[in-house]
Short mmCIF file of C-alpha atoms in Angstrom, two decimals:
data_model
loop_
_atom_site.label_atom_id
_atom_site.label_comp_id
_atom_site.label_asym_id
_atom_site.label_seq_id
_atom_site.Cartn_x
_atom_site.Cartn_y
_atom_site.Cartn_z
CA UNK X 1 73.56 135.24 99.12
CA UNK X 2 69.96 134.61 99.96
CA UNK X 3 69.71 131.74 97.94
CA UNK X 4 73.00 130.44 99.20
CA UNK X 5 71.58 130.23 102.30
CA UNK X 6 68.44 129.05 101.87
CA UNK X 7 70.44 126.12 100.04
CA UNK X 8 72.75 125.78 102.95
CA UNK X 9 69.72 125.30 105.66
CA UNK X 10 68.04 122.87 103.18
CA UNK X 11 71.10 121.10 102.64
CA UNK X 12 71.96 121.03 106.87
CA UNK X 13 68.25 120.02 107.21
CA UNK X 14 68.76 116.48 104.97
CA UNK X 15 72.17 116.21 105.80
CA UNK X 16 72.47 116.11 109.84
CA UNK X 17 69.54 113.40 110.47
CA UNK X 18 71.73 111.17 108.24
CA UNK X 19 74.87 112.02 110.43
CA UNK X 20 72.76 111.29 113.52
CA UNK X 21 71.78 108.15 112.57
CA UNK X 22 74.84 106.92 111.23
CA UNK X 23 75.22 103.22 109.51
CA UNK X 24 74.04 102.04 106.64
CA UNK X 25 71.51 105.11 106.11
CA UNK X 26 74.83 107.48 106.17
CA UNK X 27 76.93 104.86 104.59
CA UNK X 28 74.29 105.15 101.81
CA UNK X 29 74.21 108.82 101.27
CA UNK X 30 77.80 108.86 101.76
CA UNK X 31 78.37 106.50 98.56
CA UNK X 32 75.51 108.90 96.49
CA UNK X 33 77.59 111.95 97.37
CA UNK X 34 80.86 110.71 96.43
CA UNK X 35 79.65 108.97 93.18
CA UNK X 36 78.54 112.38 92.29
CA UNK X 37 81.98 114.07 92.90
CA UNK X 38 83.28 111.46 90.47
CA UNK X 39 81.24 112.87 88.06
CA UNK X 40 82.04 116.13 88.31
CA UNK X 41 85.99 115.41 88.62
CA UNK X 42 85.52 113.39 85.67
CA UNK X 43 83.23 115.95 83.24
CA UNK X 44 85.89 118.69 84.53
CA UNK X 45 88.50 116.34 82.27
CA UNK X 46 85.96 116.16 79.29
CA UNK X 47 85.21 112.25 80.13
CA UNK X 48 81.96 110.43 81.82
CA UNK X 49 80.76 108.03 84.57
CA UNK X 50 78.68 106.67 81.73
CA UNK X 51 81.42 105.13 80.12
CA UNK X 52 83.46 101.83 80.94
CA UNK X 53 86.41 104.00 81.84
CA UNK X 54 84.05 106.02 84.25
CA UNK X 55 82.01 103.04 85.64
CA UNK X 56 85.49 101.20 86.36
CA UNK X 57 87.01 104.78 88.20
CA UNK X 58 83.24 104.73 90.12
CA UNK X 59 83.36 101.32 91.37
CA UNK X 60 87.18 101.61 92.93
CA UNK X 61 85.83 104.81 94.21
CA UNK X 62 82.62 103.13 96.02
CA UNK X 63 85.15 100.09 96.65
CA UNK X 64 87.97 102.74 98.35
CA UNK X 65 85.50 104.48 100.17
CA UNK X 66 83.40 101.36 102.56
CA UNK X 67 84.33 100.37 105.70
CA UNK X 68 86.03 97.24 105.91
CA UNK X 69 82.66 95.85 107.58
CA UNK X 70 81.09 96.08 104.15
CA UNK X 71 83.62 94.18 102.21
CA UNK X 72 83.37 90.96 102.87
CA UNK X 73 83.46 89.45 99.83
CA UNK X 74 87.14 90.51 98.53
CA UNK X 75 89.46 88.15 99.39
CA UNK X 76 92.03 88.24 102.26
CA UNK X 77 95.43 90.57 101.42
CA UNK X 78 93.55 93.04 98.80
CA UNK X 79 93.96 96.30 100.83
CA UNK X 80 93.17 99.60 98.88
CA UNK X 81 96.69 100.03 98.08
CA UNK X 82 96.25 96.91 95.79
CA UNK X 83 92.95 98.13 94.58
CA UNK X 84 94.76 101.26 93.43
CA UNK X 85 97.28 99.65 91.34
CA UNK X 86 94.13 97.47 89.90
CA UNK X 87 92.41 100.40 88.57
CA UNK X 88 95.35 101.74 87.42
CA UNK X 89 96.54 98.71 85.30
CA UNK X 90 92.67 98.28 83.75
CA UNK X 91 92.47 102.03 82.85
CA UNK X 92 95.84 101.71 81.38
CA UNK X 93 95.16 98.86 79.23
CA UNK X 94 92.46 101.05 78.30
CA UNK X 95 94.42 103.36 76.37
CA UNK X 96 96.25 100.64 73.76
CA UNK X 97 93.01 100.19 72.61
CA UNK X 98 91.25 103.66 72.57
CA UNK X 99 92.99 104.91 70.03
CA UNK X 100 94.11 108.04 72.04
CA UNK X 101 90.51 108.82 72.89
CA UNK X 102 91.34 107.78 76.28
CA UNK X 103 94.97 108.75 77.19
CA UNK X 104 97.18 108.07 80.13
CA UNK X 105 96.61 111.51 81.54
CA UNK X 106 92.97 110.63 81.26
CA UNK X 107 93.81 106.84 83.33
CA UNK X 108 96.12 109.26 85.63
CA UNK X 109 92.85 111.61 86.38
CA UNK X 110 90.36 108.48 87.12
CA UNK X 111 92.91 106.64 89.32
CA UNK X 112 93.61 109.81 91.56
CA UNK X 113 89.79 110.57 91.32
CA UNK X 114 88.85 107.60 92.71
CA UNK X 115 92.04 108.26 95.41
CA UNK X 116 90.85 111.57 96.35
CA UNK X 117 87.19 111.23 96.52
CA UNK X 118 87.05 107.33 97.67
CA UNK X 119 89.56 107.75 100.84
CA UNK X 120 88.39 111.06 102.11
CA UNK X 121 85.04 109.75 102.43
CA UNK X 122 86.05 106.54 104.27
CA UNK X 123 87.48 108.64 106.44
CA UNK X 124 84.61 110.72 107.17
CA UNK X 125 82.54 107.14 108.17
CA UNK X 126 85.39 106.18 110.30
CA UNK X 127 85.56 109.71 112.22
CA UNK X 128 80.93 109.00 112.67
CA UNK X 129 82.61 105.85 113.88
CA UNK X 130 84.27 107.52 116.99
CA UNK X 131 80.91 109.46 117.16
CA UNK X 132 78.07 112.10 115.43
CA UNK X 133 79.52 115.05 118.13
CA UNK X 134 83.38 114.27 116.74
CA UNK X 135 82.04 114.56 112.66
CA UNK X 136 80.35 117.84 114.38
CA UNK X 137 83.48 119.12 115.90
CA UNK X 138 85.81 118.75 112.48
CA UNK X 139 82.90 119.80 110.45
CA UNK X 140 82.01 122.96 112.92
CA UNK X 141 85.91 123.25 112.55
CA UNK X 142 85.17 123.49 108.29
CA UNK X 143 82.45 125.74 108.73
CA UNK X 144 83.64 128.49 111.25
CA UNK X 145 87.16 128.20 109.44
CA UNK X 146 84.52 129.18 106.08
CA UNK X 147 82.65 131.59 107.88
CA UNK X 148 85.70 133.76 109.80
CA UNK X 149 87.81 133.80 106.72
CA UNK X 150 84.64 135.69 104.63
CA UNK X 151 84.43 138.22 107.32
CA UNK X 152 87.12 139.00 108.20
CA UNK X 153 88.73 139.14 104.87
CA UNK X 154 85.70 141.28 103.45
CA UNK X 155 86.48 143.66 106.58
CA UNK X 156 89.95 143.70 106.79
CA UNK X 157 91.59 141.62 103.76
CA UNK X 158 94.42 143.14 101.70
CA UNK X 159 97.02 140.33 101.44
CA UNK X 160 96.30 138.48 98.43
CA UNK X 161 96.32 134.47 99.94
CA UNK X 162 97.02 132.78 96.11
CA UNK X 163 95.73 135.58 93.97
CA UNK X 164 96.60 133.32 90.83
CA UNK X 165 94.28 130.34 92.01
CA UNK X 166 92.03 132.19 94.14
CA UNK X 167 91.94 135.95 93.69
CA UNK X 168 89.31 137.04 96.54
CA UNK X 169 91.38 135.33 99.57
CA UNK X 170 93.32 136.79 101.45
CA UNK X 171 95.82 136.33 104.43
CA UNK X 172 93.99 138.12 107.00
CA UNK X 173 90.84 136.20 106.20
CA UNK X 174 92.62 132.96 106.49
CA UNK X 175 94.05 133.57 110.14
CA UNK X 176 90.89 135.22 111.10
CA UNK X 177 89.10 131.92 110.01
CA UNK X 178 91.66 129.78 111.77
CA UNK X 179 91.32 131.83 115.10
CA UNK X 180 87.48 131.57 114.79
CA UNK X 181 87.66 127.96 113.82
CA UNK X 182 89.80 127.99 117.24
CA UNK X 183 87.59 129.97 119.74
CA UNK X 184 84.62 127.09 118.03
CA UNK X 185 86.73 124.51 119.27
CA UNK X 186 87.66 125.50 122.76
CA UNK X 187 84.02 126.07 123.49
CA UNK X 188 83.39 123.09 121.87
CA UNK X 189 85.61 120.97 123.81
CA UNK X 190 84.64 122.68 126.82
CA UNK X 191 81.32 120.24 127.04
CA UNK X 192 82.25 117.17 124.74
CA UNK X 193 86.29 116.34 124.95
CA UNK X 194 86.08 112.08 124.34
CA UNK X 195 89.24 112.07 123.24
CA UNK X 196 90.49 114.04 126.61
CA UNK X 197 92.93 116.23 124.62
CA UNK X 198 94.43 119.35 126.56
CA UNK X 199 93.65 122.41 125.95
CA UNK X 200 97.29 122.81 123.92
CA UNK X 201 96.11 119.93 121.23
CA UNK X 202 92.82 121.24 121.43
CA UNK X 203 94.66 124.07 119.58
CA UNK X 204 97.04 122.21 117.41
CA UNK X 205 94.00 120.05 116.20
CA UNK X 206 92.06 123.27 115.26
CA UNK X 207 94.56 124.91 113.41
CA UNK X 208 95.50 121.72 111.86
CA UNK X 209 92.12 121.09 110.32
CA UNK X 210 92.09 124.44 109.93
CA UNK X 211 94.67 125.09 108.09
CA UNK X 212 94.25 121.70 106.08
CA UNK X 213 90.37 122.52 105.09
CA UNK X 214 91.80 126.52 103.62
CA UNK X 215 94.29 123.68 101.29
CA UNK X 216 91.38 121.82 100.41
CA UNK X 217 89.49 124.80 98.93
CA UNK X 218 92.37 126.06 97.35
CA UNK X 219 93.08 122.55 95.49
CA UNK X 220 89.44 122.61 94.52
CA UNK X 221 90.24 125.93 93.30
CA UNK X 222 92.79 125.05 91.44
CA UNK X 223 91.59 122.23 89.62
CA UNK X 224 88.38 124.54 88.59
CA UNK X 225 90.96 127.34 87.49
CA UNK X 226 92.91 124.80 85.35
CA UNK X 227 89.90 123.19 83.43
CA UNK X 228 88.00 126.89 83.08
CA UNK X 229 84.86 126.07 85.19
CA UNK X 230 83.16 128.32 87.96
CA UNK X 231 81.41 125.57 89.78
CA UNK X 232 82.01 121.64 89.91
CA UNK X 233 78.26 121.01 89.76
CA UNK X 234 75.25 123.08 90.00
CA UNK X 235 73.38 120.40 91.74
CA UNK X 236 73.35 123.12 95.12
CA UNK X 237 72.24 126.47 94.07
CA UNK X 238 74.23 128.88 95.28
CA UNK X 239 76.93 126.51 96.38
CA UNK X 240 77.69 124.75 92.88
CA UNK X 241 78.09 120.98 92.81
CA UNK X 242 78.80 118.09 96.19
CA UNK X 243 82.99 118.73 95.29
CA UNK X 244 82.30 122.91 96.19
CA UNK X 245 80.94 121.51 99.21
CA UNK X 246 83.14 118.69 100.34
CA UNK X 247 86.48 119.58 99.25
CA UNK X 248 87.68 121.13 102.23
CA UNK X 249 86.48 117.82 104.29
CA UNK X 250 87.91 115.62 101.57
CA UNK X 251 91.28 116.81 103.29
CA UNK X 252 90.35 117.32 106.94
CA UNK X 253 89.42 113.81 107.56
CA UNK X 254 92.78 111.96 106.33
CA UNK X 255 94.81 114.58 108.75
CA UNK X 256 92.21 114.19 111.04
CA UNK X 257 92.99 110.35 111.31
CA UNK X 258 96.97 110.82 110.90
CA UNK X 259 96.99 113.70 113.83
CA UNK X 260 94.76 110.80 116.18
CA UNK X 261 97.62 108.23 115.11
CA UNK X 262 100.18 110.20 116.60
CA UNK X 263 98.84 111.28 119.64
CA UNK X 264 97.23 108.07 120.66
#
């Protein structure tokens, strides 16, 4: 636990000056994290970034994840949608060639790598776009959805959540972290609201995220529990590698966007 934290203050201590400053700085950091959760999605299949199968799935992923500010030089009418397909027709020319080394599950993996990792991340750079306080808010919304689902399970848990993906949650701990994630919110929104939601989709947009970052893990989970690994990485003692760390925001931000959408 100690080193856990230590790692977590560290990490909080490089990570929010980027946030605050925002642009290319973030963009930049942004683009280092999300190459790296590439390579641990892609080691957890038995393949590498290091290969022309893994360079290709990093590049759409770099590609998928920049604001459209950055991409000037593709030409007009190639949206990420088309980019997609793209990656998925190279990759899959890839495997008449490889002699099975590299199979269509293996194409399948890279393409939804590059997907998963490549769009949540644009999304986080278009939520610093609508400011550093609203990244705070959905992250604060992460964390204290984290935070009140560990105590209160450890105090009170006895529901197993998904005992076959993820044996140590538990329902109790995963409405105690969405009501904590809540009371973070309303006090949040208290003194910064630029969106001037009411206090009732103040509450729908916690629980939301809440419930949305609890998924996230448990995906995560999943994948690790399919491959046999503990960790993604171990590039963050204590926490394991950037996809431990992210995955929960890797599905915030998209619903994040979509619940905006509909409101505004």
């Amino acid at each position: 636990m100690k080193e856990r934290v230590i790692t977590g203050l560290v990490a909080g201590a490089v990570f929010i000056p980027f946030l605050w400053i925002g642009g290319l700085a973030l963009q930049l950091l942004m683009t280092a994290i999300g190459l790296i959760a590439v390579q641990e999605l892609l080691k957890m299949k038995k393949l590498t970034i290091f290969s022309v199968e893994g360079i290709i799935t990093a590049l759409a992923t770099v590609l998928l994840m920049l604001p459209e500010a950055y991409l000037h030089f593709i030409p007009d009418g190639i949206d990420a949608m088309l980019l997609i397909y793209l990656e998925a027709l190279i990759l899959f020319v890839f495997t008449v060639f490889s002699r099975n080394d590299f199979t269509f599950d293996d194409a399948a993996a890279s393409v939804l790598t590059s997907l998963y990792v490549g769009r949540g991340f644009y999304y986080f750079m278009q939520t610093r776009e609508i400011g550093f306080w609203m990244v705070l808010l959905v992250l604060f919304i992460i964390w204290g959805t984290d935070i009140g689902a560990y105590m209160i399970g450890r105090k009170i848990g006895k529901n197993k959540l998904a005992p076959a993906i993820s044996p140590n949650k538990t329902v109790e701990g995963s409405v105690g972290g969405s009501i904590a994630a809540v009371l973070i919110a309303i006090v949040f929104f208290h003194y910064y609201n630029p969106l001037g939601l009411s206090m009732g989709l103040q509450i729908m947009l916690t629980i939301l995220l809440s419930v949305c970052g609890q998924m996230g893990d448990l995906v995560e989970s999943a994948f690790k529990r399919y491959f046999g690994v503990k960790d993604a990485g171990k590039i963050l003692p204590g926490h394991g590698g950037m996809l431990d760390r992210f995955d929960s925001t890797l599905f915030v931000m998209p619903v994040f966007h979509i619940f905006l959408h509909f409101i505004f």
